[in-house]
Coordinates of C-alpha atoms and ligand atoms in Angstrom, one line a residue:
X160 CA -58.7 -43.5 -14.7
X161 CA -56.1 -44.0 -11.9
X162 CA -55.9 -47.6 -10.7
X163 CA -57.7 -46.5 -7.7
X164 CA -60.7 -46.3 -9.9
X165 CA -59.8 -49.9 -10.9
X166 CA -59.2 -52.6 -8.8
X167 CA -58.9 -56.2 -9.1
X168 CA -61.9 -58.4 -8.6
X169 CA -62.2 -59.8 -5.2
X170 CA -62.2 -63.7 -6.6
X171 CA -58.5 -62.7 -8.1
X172 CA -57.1 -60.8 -4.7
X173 CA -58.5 -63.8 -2.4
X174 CA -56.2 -66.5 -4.0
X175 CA -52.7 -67.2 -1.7
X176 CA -49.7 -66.9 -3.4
X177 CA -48.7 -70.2 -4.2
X178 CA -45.3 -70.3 -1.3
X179 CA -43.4 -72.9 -3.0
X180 CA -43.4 -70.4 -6.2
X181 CA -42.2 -68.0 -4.0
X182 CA -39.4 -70.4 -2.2
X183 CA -37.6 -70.9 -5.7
X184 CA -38.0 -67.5 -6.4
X185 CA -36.2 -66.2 -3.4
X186 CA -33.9 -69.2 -4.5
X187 CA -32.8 -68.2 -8.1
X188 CA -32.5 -64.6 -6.6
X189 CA -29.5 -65.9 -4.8
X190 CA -28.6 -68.1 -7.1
X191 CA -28.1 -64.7 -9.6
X192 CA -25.9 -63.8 -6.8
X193 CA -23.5 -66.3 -6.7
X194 CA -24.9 -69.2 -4.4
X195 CA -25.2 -72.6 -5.2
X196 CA -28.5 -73.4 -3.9
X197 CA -30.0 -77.2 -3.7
X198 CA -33.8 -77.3 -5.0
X199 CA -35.8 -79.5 -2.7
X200 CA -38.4 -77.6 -2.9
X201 CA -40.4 -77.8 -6.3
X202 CA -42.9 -80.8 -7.3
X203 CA -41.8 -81.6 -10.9
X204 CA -39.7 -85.0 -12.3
X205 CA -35.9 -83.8 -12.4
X206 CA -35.6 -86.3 -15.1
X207 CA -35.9 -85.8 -18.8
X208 CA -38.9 -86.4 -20.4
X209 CA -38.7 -90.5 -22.2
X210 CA -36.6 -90.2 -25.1
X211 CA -39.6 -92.1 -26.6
X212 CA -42.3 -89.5 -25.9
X213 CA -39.7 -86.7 -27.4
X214 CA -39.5 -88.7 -30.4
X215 CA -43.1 -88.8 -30.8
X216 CA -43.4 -85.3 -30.3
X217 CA -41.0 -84.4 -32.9
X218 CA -42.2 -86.8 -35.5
X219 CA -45.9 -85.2 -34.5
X220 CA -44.8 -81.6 -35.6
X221 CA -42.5 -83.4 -38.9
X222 CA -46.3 -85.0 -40.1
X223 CA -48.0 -81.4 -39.4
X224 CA -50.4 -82.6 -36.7
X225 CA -50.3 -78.6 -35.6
X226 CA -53.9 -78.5 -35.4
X227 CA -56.7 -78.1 -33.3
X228 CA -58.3 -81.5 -31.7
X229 CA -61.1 -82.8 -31.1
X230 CA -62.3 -80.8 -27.7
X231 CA -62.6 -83.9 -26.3
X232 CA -58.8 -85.1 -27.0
X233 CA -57.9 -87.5 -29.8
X234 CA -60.0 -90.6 -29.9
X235 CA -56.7 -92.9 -29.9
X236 CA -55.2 -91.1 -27.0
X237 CA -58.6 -91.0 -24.8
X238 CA -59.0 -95.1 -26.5
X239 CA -55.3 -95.9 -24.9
X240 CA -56.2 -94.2 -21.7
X241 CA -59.3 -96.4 -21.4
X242 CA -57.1 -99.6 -21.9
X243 CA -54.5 -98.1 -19.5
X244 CA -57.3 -98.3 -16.6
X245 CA -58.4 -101.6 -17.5
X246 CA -55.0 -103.2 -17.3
X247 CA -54.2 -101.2 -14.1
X248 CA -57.4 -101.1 -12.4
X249 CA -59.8 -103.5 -14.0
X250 CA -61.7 -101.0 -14.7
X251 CA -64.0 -100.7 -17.9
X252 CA -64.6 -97.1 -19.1
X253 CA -65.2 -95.5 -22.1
X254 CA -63.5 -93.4 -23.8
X255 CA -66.4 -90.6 -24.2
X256 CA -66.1 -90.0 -20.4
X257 CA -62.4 -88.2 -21.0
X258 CA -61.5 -85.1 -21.4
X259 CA -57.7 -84.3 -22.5
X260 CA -56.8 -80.9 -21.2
X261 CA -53.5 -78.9 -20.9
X262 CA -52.4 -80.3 -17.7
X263 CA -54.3 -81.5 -14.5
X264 CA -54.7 -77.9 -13.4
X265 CA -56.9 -76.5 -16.7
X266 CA -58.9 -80.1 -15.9
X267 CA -59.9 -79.3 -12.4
X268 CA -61.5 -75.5 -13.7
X269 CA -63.3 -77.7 -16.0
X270 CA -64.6 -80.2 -13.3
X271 CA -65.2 -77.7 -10.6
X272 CA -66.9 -75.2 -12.9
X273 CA -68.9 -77.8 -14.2
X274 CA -70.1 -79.5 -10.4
X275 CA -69.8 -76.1 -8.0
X276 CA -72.5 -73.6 -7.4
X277 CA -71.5 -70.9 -5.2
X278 CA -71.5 -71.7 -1.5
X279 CA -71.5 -75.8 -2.7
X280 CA -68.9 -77.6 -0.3
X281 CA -66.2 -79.8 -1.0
X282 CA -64.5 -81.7 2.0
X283 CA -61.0 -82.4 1.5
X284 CA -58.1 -83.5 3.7
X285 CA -55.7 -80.8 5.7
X286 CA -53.0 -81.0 4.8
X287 CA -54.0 -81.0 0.7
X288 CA -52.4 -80.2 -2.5
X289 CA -51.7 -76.1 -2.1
X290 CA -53.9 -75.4 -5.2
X291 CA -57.0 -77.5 -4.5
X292 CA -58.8 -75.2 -2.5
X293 CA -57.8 -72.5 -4.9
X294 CA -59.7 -73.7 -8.1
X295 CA -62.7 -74.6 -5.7
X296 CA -62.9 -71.2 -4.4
X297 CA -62.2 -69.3 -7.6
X298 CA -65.8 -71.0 -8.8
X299 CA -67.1 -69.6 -5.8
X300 CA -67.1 -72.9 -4.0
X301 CA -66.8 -73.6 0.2
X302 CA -63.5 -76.1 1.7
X303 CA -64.2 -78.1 4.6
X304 CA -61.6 -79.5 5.9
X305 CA -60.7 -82.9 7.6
X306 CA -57.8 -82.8 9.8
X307 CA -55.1 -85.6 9.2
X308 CA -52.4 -86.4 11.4
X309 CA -49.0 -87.9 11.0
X310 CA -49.8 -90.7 13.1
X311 CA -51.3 -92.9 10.5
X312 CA -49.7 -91.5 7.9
X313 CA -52.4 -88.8 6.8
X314 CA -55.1 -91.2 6.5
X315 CA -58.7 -89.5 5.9
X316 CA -61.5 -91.1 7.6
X317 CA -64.5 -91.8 6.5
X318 CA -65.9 -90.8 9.7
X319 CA -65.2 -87.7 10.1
X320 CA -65.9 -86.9 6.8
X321 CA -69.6 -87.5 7.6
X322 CA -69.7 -85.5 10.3
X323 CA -68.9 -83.0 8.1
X324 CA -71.7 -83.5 5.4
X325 CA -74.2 -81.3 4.9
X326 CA -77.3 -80.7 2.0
X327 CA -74.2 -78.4 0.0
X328 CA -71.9 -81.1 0.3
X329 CA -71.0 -81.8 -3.4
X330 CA -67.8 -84.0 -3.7
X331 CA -65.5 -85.3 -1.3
X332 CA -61.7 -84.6 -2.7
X333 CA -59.1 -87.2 -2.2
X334 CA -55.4 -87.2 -3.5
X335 CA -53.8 -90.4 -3.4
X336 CA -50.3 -90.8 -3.5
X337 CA -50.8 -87.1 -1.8
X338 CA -49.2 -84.0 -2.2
X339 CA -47.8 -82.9 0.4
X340 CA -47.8 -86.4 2.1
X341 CA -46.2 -89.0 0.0
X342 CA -48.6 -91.2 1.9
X343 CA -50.9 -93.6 0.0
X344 CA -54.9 -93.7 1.6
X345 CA -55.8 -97.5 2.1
X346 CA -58.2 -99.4 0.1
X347 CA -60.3 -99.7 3.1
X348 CA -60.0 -96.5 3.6
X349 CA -61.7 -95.1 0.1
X350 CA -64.0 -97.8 -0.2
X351 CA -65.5 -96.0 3.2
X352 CA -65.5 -93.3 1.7
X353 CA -67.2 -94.4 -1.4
X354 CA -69.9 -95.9 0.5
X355 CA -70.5 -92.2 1.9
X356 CA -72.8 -92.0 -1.3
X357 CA -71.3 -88.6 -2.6
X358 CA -69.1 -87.6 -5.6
X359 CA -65.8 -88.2 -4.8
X360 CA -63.1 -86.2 -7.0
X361 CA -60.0 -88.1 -6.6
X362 CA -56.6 -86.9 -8.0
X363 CA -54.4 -89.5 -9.6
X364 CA -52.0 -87.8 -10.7
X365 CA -49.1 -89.1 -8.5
X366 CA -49.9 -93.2 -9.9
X367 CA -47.5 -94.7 -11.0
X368 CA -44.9 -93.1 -8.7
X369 CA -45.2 -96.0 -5.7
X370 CA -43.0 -98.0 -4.0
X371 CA -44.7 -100.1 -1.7
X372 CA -48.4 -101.1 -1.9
X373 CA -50.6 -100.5 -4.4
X374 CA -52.4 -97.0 -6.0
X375 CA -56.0 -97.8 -6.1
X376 CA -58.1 -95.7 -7.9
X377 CA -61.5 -94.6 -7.1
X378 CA -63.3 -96.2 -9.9
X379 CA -62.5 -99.8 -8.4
X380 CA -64.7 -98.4 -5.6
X381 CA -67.6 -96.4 -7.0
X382 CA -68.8 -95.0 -10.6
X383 CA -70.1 -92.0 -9.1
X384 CA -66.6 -89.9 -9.5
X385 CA -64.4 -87.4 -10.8
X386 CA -60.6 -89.2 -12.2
X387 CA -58.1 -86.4 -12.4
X388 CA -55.0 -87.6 -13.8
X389 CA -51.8 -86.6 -16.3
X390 CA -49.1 -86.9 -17.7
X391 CA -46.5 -84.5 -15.9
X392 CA -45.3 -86.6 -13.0
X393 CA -44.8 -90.6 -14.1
X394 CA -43.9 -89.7 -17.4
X395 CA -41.5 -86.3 -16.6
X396 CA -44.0 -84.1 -18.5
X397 CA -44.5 -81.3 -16.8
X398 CA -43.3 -78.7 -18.8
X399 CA -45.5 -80.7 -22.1
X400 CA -48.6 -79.4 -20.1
X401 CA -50.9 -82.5 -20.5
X402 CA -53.8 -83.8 -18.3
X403 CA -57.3 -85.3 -18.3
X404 CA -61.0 -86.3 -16.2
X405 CA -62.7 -89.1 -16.1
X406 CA -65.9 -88.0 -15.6
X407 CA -69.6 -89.5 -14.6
X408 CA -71.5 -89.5 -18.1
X409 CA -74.0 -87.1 -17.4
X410 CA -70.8 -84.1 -16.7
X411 CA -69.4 -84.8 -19.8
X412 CA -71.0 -82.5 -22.0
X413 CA -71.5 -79.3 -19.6
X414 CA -67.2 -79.8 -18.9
X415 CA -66.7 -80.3 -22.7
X416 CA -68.8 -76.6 -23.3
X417 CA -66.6 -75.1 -21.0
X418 CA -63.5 -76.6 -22.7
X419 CA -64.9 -75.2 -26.0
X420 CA -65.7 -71.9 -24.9
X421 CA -62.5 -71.4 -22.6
X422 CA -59.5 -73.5 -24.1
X423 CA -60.5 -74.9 -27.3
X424 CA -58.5 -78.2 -27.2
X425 CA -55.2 -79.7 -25.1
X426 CA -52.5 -79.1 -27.4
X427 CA -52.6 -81.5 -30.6
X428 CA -48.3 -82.2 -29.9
X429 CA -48.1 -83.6 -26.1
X430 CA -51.3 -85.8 -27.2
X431 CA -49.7 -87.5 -29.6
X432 CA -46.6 -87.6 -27.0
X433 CA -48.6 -88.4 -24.2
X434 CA -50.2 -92.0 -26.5
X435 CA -46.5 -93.0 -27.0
X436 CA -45.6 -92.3 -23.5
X437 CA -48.6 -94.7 -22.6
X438 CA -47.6 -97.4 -25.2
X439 CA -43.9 -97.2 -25.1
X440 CA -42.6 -95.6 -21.9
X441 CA -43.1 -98.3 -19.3
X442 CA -39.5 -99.4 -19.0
X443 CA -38.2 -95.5 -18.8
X444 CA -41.0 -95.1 -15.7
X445 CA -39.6 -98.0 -14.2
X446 CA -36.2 -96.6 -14.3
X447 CA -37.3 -93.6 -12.8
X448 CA -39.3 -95.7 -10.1
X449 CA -36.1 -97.3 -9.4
X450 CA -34.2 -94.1 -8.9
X451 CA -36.9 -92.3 -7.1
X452 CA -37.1 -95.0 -4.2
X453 CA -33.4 -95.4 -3.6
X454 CA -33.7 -91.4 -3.0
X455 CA -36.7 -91.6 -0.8
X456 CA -35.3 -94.6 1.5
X457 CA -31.6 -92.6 1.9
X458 CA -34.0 -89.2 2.3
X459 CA -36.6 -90.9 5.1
X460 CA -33.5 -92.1 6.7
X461 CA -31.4 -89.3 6.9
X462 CA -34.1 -86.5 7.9
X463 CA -35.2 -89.0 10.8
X464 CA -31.3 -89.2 11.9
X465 CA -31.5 -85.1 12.2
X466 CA -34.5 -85.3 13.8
X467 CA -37.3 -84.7 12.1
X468 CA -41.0 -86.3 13.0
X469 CA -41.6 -89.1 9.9
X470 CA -44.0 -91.2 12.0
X471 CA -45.1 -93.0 8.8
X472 CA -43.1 -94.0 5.6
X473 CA -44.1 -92.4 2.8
X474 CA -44.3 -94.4 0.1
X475 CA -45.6 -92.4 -3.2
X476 CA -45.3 -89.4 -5.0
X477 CA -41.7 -87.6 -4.8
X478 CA -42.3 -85.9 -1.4
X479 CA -41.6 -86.2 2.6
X480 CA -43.7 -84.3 5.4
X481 CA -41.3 -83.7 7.8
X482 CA -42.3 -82.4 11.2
X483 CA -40.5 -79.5 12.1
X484 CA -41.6 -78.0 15.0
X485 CA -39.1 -78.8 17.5
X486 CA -37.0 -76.5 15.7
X487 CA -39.5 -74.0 14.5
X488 CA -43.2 -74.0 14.4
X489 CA -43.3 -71.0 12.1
X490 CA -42.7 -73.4 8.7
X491 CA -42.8 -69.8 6.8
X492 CA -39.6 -68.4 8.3
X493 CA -37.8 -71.5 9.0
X494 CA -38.1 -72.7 5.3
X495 CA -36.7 -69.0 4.5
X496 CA -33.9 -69.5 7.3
X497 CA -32.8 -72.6 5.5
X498 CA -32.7 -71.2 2.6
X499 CA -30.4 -68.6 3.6
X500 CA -28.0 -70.3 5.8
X501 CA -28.0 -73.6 4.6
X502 CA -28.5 -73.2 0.8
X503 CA -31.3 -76.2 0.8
X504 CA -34.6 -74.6 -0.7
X505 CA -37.6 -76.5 1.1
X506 CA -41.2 -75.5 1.0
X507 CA -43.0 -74.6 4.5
X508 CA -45.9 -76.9 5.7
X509 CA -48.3 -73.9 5.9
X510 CA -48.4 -73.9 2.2
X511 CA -50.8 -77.0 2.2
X512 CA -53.2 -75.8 4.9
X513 CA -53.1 -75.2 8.6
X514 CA -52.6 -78.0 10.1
X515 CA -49.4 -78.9 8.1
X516 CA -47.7 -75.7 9.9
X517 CA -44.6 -76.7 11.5
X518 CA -43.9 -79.2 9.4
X519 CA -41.7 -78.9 6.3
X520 CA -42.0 -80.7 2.5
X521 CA -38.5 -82.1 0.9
X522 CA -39.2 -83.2 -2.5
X523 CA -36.7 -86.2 -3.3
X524 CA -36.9 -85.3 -7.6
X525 CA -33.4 -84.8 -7.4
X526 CA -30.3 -86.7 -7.4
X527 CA -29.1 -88.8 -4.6
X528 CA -25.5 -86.7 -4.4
X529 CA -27.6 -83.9 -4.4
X530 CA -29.8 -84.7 -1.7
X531 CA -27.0 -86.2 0.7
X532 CA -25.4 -82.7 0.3
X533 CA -28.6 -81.0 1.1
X534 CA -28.5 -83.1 4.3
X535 CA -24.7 -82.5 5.5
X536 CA -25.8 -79.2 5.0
X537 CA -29.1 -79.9 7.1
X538 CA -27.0 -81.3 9.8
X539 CA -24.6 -78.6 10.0
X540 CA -27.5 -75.7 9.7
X541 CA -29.0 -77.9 12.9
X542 CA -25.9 -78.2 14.6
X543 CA -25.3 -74.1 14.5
X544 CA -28.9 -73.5 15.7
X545 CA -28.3 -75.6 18.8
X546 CA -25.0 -74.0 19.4
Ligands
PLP70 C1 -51.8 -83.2 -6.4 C2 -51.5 -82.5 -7.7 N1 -52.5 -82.3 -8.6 C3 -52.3 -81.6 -9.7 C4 -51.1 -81.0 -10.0 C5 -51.0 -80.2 -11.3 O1 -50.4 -81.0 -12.3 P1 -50.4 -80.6 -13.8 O2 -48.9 -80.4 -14.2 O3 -50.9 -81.8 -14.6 O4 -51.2 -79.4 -14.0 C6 -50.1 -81.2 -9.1 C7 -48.7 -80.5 -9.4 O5 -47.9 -80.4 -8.5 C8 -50.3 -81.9 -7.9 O6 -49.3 -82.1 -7.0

C-alpha cells in the first residue's frame, strides 16, 4: 500500500508543533555548526537534580524496587504528598484521591480522558501553557478562550469566564504560577472563580518556584477540582518523568482504569526519588529559589532597559512575557531572527495562543553570566536593527 493509501488520523495531523521544540532544534543545528548559542528558550530547571533525590534513586535500584507499582502510585509517596498539602495549604486530602503518573503531561490524558466528551468545553486563559489545549483536543474536547492582558499581569477574570459558560462547559483550567506568564492569579481572583460552581482543573506545577506572594492552590477554595502537580520543576526533575492528580473521589477510579489499561504504573525509581525529594529536599529548593530570583530581578530589569513591555513583575515560575511588538509583531520570525544574529534562543509569544503574538518568553533557568551575556547581545542585536 503506498502511504497515499494510509494517512495519519486527523486527531494526530491537527496537533501544532510544539515551537519551542522547534526553537532549540534550529538552535543545536547551529550549535553542530560551530555557534555558541545561549538557551533562553526551554522550560526545564538548569540545575541538577538534589543530590538527595539521586541518592534515593540509586539506593531504590541497589534494594531492587524495579517493579511495577501500585497503579495508583506507592502508598508512602501518595501518604507524603497528602501531608505536603496540609502543611502547605491546610488542606486535608486523602491519599486515595492521587494518582502518580510519569510526569504532569501522562496525568492530564488521564484527567481529560476521564472528564471530556467530545465537543465538552474547557475555558482556559490566552495566553496558556502551549500543550493544554493540545491534550483537551486530542480527547476530542472544545478550548474557549479568555483573553488576558499584560496590564494586570495576566489576571483571569471571573467575569468573563461566565460569559463564556455554556451547558458543555466542563472545567475551567487555571495555571498558577503560569506558563508563559510568570505571573501568579490572586486569591481573590480563584476564589471567584470557584464560586463559578464548575470543575476547575488547576495546574500546580510551577509551586514552589515563587518569589513574592504566595501560590494558593485551588483546594483552599473549592473540593470540586482537578490538582495537577509534579515533580519536574521545584525539585529539577524533569528528565525523572514524575507527576500526579488530585482528583474529586468520584474520577478516581474511571482515571485509575485508564492508567491500567494505557501506562500501567509511574515508574517504581523516581517514586521512591520523588518521596525523598518531598522529605529531604527543602533546603536544596531553597537554594534554587534563591538563585532563580536573583536571575529574574537582573532579567526583568534588563529586558525593560532594552525596551521591552513588562507592565507587571512576574513573580513565579522561571519565565518573562516580554512584549515585543515594537520591534516585531510576528513573534515567529523575530524569535528565529534572534536566534540567528544574536545567538539568544527565545521562544515566540504565538506558541501560547493568539493573543501572546508579539510578545516573546525568556526563560531565566540559566545562569546569571549567562543571561547578562544573552542581554549585551540583546542590546547589540537591537542596536543593529535600529541602525
Ligand atoms: C504549565 C505546565 N504544565 C505541565 C508541564 C509538563 O510537565 P511534566 O514534566 O511534569 O510533564 C509543563 C512543562 O513545561 C508546564 O509548563
Amino acid at each position: 500500500m503506498t502511504g497515499d493509501g494510509c494517512p495519519v488520523s486527523a486527531r494526530a495531523a491537527a496537533i501544532r508543533p510544539f515551537l519551542v521544540m522547534e526553537v532549540l532544534e534550529r538552535a543545536q543545528a547551529l550549535e553542530r555548526e560551530g555557534r555558541e548559542i545561549i538557551h533562553l528558550e526551554v522550560g526545564e530547571p538548569d540545575f541538577e537534580t538534589p543530590e538527595c533525590i539521586r541518592e534515593a534513586g540509586i539506593r531504590a535500584i541497589r534494594e531492587g524496587e524495579t517493579r511495577y507499582t501500585h497503579s495508583l502510585g506507592l502508598l508512602e509517596l501518595r501518604e507524603t504528598i497528602c501531608e505536603d498539602y496540609r502543611r502547605e495549604y491546610g488542606v486535608e486530602i486523602t491519599p486515595d484521591r492521587i494518582l502518580v503518573t510519569s510526569g504532569t503531561s501522562p496525568a492530564m490524558f488521564l484527567l481529560f480522558g476521564a472528564l471530556l466528551d467530545p465537543g465538552d468545553e474547557v475555558v482556559m486563559a490566552d495566553p496558556h501553557y502551549a500543550c493544554h489545549p493540545s491534550f483537551v483536543e486530542f480527547v476530542g474536547g472544545k478550548c474557549v478562550y479568555v483573553l488576558v492582558g499584560e496590564a494586570d499581569g495576566f489576571q483571569l477574570h471571573a467575569g468573563e469566564i461566565r460569559a463564556r459558560l455554556t451547558p458543555r462547559t466542563k472545567g475551567i483550567l487555571v495555571n498558577s504560577p503560569a506558563n508563559p506568564t510568570g505571573n501568579l492569579l490572586s486569591a481573590e481572583h480563584m476564589a471567584a472563580i470557584a464560586g463559578l460552581g464548575r470543575c476547575v482543573i488547576s495546574d500546580e506545577i510551577y509551586h514552589g518556584l515563587v518569589y513574592a506572594g504566595r501560590a494558593r492552590s485551588i483546594l483552599e477554595f473549592t473540593e470540586n477540582a482537578f490538582v495537577l502537580n509534579g515533580f519536574s520543576k521545584k525539585y529539577a526533575m524533569t528528565g525523572w518523568r514524575l507527576g500526579y492528580v488530585i482528583a474529586p473521589p468520584r474520577f478516581v477510579r474511571p482515571m485509575q482504569k485508564l492508567q491500567q489499561n494505557f501506562l500501567i504504573s509511574a515508574g517504581s525509581i523516581p517514586q521512591h526519588a520523588a518521596l525523598a525529594g518531598l522529605r529531604e529536599a527543602a533546603p536544596d529548593v531553597a537554594r534554587m529559589v534563591g538563585l532563580y530570583d536573583e536571575r529574574r530581578r537582573f532579567m526583568v530589569r534588563r529586558l525593560r532597559e532594552l525596551g521591552f513591555g513588562i507592565p507587571v513583575e512576574p513573580t513565579g515560575a522561571f519565565y518573562v512575557l516580554a512584549n515585543a511588538r515594537h520591534i516585531d509583531a510576528d513573534s515567529h520570525r523575530l524569535a528565529f531572527d534572534i536566534l540567528e544574529k544574536a545567538g539568544v534562543a527565545v521562544t515566540p509569544g504565538i506558541d501560547f495562543g493568539k493573543n501572546a503574538e508579539g510578545y516573546l518568553r525568556f526563560s531565566y533557568a540559566n545562569s546569571l553570566e549567562r543571561i547578562a551575556a544573552a542581554m549585551d547581545r540583546l542590546a547589540a542585536y537591537l542596536r543593529q536593527q535600529r541602525g
